[in-house]
Short mmCIF file of C-alpha atoms in Angstrom, two decimals:
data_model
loop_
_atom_site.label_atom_id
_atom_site.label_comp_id
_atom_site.label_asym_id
_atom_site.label_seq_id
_atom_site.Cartn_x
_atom_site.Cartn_y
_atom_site.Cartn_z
CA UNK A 24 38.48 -119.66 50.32
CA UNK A 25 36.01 -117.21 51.35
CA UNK A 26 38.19 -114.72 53.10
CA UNK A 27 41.50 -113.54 52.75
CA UNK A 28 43.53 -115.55 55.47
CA UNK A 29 43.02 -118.87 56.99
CA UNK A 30 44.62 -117.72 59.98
CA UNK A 31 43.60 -115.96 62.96
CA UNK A 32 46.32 -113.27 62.36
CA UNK A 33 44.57 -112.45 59.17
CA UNK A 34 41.57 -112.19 60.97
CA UNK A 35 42.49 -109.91 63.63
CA UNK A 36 43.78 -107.53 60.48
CA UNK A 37 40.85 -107.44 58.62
CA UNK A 38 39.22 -103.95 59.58
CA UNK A 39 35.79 -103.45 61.32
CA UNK A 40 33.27 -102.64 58.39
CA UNK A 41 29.60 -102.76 58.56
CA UNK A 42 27.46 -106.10 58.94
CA UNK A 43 26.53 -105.37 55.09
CA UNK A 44 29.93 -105.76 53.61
CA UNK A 45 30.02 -109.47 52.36
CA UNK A 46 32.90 -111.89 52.04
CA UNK A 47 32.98 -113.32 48.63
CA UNK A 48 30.69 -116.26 47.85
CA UNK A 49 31.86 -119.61 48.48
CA UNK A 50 30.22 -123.48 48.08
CA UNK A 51 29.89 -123.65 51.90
CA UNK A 52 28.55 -120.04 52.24
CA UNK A 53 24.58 -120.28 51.53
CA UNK A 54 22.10 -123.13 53.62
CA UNK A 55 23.03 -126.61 53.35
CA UNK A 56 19.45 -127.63 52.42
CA UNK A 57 16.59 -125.26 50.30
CA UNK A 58 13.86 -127.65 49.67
CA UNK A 59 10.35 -128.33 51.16
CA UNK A 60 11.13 -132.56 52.03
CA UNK A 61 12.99 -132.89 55.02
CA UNK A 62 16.90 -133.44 55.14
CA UNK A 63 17.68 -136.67 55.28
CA UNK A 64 21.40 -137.47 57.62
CA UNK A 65 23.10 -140.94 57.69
CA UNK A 66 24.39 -141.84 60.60
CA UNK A 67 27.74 -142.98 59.32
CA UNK A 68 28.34 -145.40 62.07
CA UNK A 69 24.91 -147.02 62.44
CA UNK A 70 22.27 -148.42 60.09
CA UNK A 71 20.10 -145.17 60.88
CA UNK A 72 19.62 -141.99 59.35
CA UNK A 73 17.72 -138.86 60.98
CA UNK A 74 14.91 -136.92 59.45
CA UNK A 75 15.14 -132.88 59.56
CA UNK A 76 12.26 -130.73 59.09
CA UNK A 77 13.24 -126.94 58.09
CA UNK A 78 11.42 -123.97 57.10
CA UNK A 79 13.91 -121.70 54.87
CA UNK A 80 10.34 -119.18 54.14
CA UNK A 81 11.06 -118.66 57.80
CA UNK A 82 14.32 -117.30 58.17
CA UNK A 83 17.69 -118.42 58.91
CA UNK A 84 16.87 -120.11 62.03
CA UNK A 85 15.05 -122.33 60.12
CA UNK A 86 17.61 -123.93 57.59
CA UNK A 87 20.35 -126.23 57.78
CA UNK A 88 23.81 -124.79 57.68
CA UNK A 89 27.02 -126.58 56.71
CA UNK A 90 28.57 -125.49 59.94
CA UNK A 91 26.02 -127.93 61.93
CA UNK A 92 27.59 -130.27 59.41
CA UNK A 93 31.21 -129.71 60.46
CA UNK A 94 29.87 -129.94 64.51
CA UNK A 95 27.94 -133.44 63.68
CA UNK A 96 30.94 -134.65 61.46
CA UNK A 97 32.95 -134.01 64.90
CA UNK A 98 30.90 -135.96 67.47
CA UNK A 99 30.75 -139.45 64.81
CA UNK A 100 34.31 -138.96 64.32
CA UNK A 101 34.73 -139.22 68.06
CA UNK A 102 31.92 -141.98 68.49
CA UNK A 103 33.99 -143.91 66.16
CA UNK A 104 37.68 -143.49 67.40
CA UNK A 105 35.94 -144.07 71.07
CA UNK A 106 32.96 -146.11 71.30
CA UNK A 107 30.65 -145.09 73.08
CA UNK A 108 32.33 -142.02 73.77
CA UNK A 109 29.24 -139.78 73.77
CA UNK A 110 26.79 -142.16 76.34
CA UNK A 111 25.70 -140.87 79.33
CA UNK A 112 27.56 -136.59 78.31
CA UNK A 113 25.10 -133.65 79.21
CA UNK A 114 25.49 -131.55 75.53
CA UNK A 115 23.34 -128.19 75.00
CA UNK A 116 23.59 -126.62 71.56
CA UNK A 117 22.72 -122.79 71.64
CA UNK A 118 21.28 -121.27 68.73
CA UNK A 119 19.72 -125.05 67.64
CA UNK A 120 17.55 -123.57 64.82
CA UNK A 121 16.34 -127.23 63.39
CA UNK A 122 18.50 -129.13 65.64
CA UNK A 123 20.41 -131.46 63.27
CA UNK A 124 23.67 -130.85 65.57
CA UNK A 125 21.99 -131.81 69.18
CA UNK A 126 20.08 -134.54 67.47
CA UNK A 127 23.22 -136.28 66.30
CA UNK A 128 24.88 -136.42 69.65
CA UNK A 129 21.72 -137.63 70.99
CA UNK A 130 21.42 -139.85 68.47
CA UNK A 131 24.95 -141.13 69.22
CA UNK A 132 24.32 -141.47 73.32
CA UNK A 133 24.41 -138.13 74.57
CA UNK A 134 21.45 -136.02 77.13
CA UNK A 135 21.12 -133.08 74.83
CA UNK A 136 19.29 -129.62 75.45
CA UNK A 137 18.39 -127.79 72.41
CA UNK A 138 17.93 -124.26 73.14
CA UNK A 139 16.68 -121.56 70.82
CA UNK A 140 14.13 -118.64 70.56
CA UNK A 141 10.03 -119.33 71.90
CA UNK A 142 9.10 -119.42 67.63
CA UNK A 143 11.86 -121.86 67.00
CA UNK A 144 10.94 -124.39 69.21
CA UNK A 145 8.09 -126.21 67.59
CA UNK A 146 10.19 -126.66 64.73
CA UNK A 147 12.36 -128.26 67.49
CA UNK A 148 9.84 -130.24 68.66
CA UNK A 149 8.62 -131.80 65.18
CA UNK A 150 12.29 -132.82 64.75
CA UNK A 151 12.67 -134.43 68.39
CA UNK A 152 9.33 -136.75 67.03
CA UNK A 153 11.05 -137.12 64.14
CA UNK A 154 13.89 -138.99 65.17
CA UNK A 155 12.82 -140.70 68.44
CA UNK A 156 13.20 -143.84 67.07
CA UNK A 157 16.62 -142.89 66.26
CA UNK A 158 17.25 -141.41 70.00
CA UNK A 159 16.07 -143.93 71.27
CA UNK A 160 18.29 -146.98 69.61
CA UNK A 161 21.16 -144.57 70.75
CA UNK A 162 20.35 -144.76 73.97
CA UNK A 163 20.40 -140.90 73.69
CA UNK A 164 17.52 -138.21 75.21
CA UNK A 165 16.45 -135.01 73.92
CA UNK A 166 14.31 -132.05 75.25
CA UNK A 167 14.43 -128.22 74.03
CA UNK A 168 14.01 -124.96 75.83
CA UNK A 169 13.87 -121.34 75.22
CA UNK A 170 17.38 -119.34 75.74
CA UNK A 171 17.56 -116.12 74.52
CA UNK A 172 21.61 -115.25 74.36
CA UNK A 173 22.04 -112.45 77.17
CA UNK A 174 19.25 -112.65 78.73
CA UNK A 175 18.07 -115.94 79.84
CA UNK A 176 19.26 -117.55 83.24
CA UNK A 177 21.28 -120.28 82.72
CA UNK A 178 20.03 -121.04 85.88
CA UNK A 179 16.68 -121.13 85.05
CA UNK A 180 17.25 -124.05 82.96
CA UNK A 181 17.48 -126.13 85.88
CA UNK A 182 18.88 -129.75 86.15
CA UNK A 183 22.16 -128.74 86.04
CA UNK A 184 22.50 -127.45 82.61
CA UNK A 185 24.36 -124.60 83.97
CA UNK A 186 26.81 -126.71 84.22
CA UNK A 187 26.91 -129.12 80.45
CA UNK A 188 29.74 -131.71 79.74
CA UNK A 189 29.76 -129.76 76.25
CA UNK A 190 27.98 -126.82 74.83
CA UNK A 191 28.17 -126.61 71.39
CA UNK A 192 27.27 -123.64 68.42
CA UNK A 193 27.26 -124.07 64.72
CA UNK A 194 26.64 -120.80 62.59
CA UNK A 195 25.14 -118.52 65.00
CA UNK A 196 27.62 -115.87 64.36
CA UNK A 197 26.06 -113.12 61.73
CA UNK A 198 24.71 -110.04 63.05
CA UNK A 199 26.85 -107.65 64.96
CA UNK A 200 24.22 -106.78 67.58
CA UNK A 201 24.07 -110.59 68.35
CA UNK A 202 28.02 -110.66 69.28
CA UNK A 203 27.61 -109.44 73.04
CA UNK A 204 24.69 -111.37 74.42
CA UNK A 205 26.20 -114.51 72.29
CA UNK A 206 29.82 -113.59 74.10
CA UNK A 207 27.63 -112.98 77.59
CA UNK A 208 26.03 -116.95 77.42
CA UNK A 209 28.70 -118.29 76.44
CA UNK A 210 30.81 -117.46 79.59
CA UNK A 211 27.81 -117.90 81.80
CA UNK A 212 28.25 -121.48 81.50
CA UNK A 213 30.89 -123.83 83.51
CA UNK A 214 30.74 -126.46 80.76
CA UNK A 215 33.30 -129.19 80.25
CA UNK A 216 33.75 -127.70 77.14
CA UNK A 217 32.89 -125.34 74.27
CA UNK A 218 32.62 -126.19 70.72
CA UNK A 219 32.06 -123.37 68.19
CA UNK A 220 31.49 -124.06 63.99
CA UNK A 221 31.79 -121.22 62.11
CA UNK A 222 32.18 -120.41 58.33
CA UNK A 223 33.16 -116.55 57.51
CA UNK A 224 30.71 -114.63 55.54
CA UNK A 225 31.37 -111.09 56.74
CA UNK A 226 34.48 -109.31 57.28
CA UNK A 227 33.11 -107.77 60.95
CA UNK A 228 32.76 -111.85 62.08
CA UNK A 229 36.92 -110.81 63.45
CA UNK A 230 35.27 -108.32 65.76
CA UNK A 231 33.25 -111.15 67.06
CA UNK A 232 36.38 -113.60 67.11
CA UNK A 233 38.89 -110.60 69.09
CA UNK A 234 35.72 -110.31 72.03
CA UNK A 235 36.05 -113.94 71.74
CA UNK A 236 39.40 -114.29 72.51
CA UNK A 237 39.22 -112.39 75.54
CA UNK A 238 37.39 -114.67 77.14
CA UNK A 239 38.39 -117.77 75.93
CA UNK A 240 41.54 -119.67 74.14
CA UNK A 241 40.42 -120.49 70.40
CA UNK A 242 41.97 -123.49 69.32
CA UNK A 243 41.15 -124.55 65.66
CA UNK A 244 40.47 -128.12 65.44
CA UNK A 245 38.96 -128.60 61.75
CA UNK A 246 41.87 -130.75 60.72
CA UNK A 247 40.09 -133.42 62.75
CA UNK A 248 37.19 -133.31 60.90
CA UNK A 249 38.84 -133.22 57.05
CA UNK A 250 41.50 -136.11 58.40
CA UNK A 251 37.78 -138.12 58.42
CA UNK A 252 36.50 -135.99 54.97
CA UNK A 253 35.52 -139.30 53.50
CA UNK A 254 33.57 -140.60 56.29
CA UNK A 255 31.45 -137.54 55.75
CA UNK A 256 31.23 -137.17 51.46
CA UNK A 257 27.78 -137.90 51.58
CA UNK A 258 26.65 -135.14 53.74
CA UNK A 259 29.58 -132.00 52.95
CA UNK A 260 29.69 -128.88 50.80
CA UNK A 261 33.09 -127.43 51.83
CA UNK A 262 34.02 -128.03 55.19
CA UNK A 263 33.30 -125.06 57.71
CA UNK A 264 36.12 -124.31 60.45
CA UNK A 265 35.64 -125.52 63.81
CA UNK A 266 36.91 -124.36 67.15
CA UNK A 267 37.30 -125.54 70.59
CA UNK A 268 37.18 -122.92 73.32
CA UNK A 269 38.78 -123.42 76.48
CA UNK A 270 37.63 -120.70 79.16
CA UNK A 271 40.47 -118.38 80.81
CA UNK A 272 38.31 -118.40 84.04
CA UNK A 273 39.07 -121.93 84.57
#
């Protein structure tokens, strides 16, 4: 384990410490994918796999992280205990960096809105080309759109994606100055739901987690994605914790 507790007691223990203070290194720690072919997911369901550009000379919204892993492991899991489950559901995905997440649920049915920063999105854009083909036998759609966390309208993204069957968010929690505006979009939505993949690399992510909490009711769901582990061998490097928020305004 990289952290001291699996819990969300421990959590809430640990003590605030600067953003440079690293939890130990783990398997499922560093990017899922560090080389300059694209990433290549099977959908473990259908006869199709999707193709993912990334940059990793870019930054870190230009990799693949396990925890987009976890969130994509979590809609075919559902798509297969429910078919068809994901047809016809409005998903956005904050923070989309390549979009591997958004374009699985698309890929399995869903309307998705990728959202990230204005430099992100042609990287989002090559990856919607990508895997149109792929969309498309899904009977799936996908579009992207700036969103910058705490500042953007979601208002201004118009067609009623103020108001998502499902936003979901893997790995977008790592710098401290992040955690408010994050905290602020989140709760600007009236989604259906909330999905939130996360691994722990720094001992202030409980700071982030306690704001969290506030807000919404954390319930940790990743024994439904490692009760369907070896559906998902292929494609996992340590399985990343997922949550399902359920907002306290409702």
């Amino acid at each position: 384990m990289p952290y001291e507790s699996e819990d969300e007691a421990g959590w809430d223990a640990l003590p605030d410490v600067s953003d440079d203070e690293e939890i130990p290194a783990a398997d499922s720690i560093g990017p899922l994918h560090t080389g300059s072919e694209p990433y290549s997911y099977q959908l473990q369901q259908h006869d199709r796999t999707l193709t993912i550009a990334s940059q990793p000379d870019k930054g870190l919204s230009f990799q693949i992280w396990p925890s987009a892993i976890s969130l994509s492991a979590y809609a075919e899991l559902q798509g297969l205990q429910q078919r068809g489950y994901w047809k016809g559901k409005r998903v956005l995905e904050l923070g989309a960096g390549c979009g591997l997440v958004g374009l699985v649920f698309a890929a399995l049915g869903a309307q998705v809105l990728l959202t990230d920063l204005p430099n992100v999105l042609s990287l989002l854009e090559q990856n919607m080309l990508l895997n149109k083909a792929a969309i498309a036998a899904g009977g799936g759609s996908v579009q992207c759109r700036e969103f910058a966390w705490g500042i953007t309208s979601v208002d201004s993204l118009g067609q009623g994606w103020a108001t998502p069957d499902l936003v979901v968010a893997a790995d977008v929690v790592y710098h401290r100055e992040l955690f408010d505006p994050l905290l602020s979009s989140l709760s600007s939505f009236a989604a259906g739901g909330y999905l939130l993949a996360h691994v722990r690399r720094w001992k202030s992510d409980s700071a982030f987690f306690k704001q969290l909490r506030k807000q919404f009711e954390v319930v940790d769901i990743t024994a439904k994605i490692q009760s369907g582990a070896e559906l998902l061998s292929s494609h996992t490097r340590g399985v990343p914790r997922l949550f399902q928020l359920n907002s306290r305004q409702q």
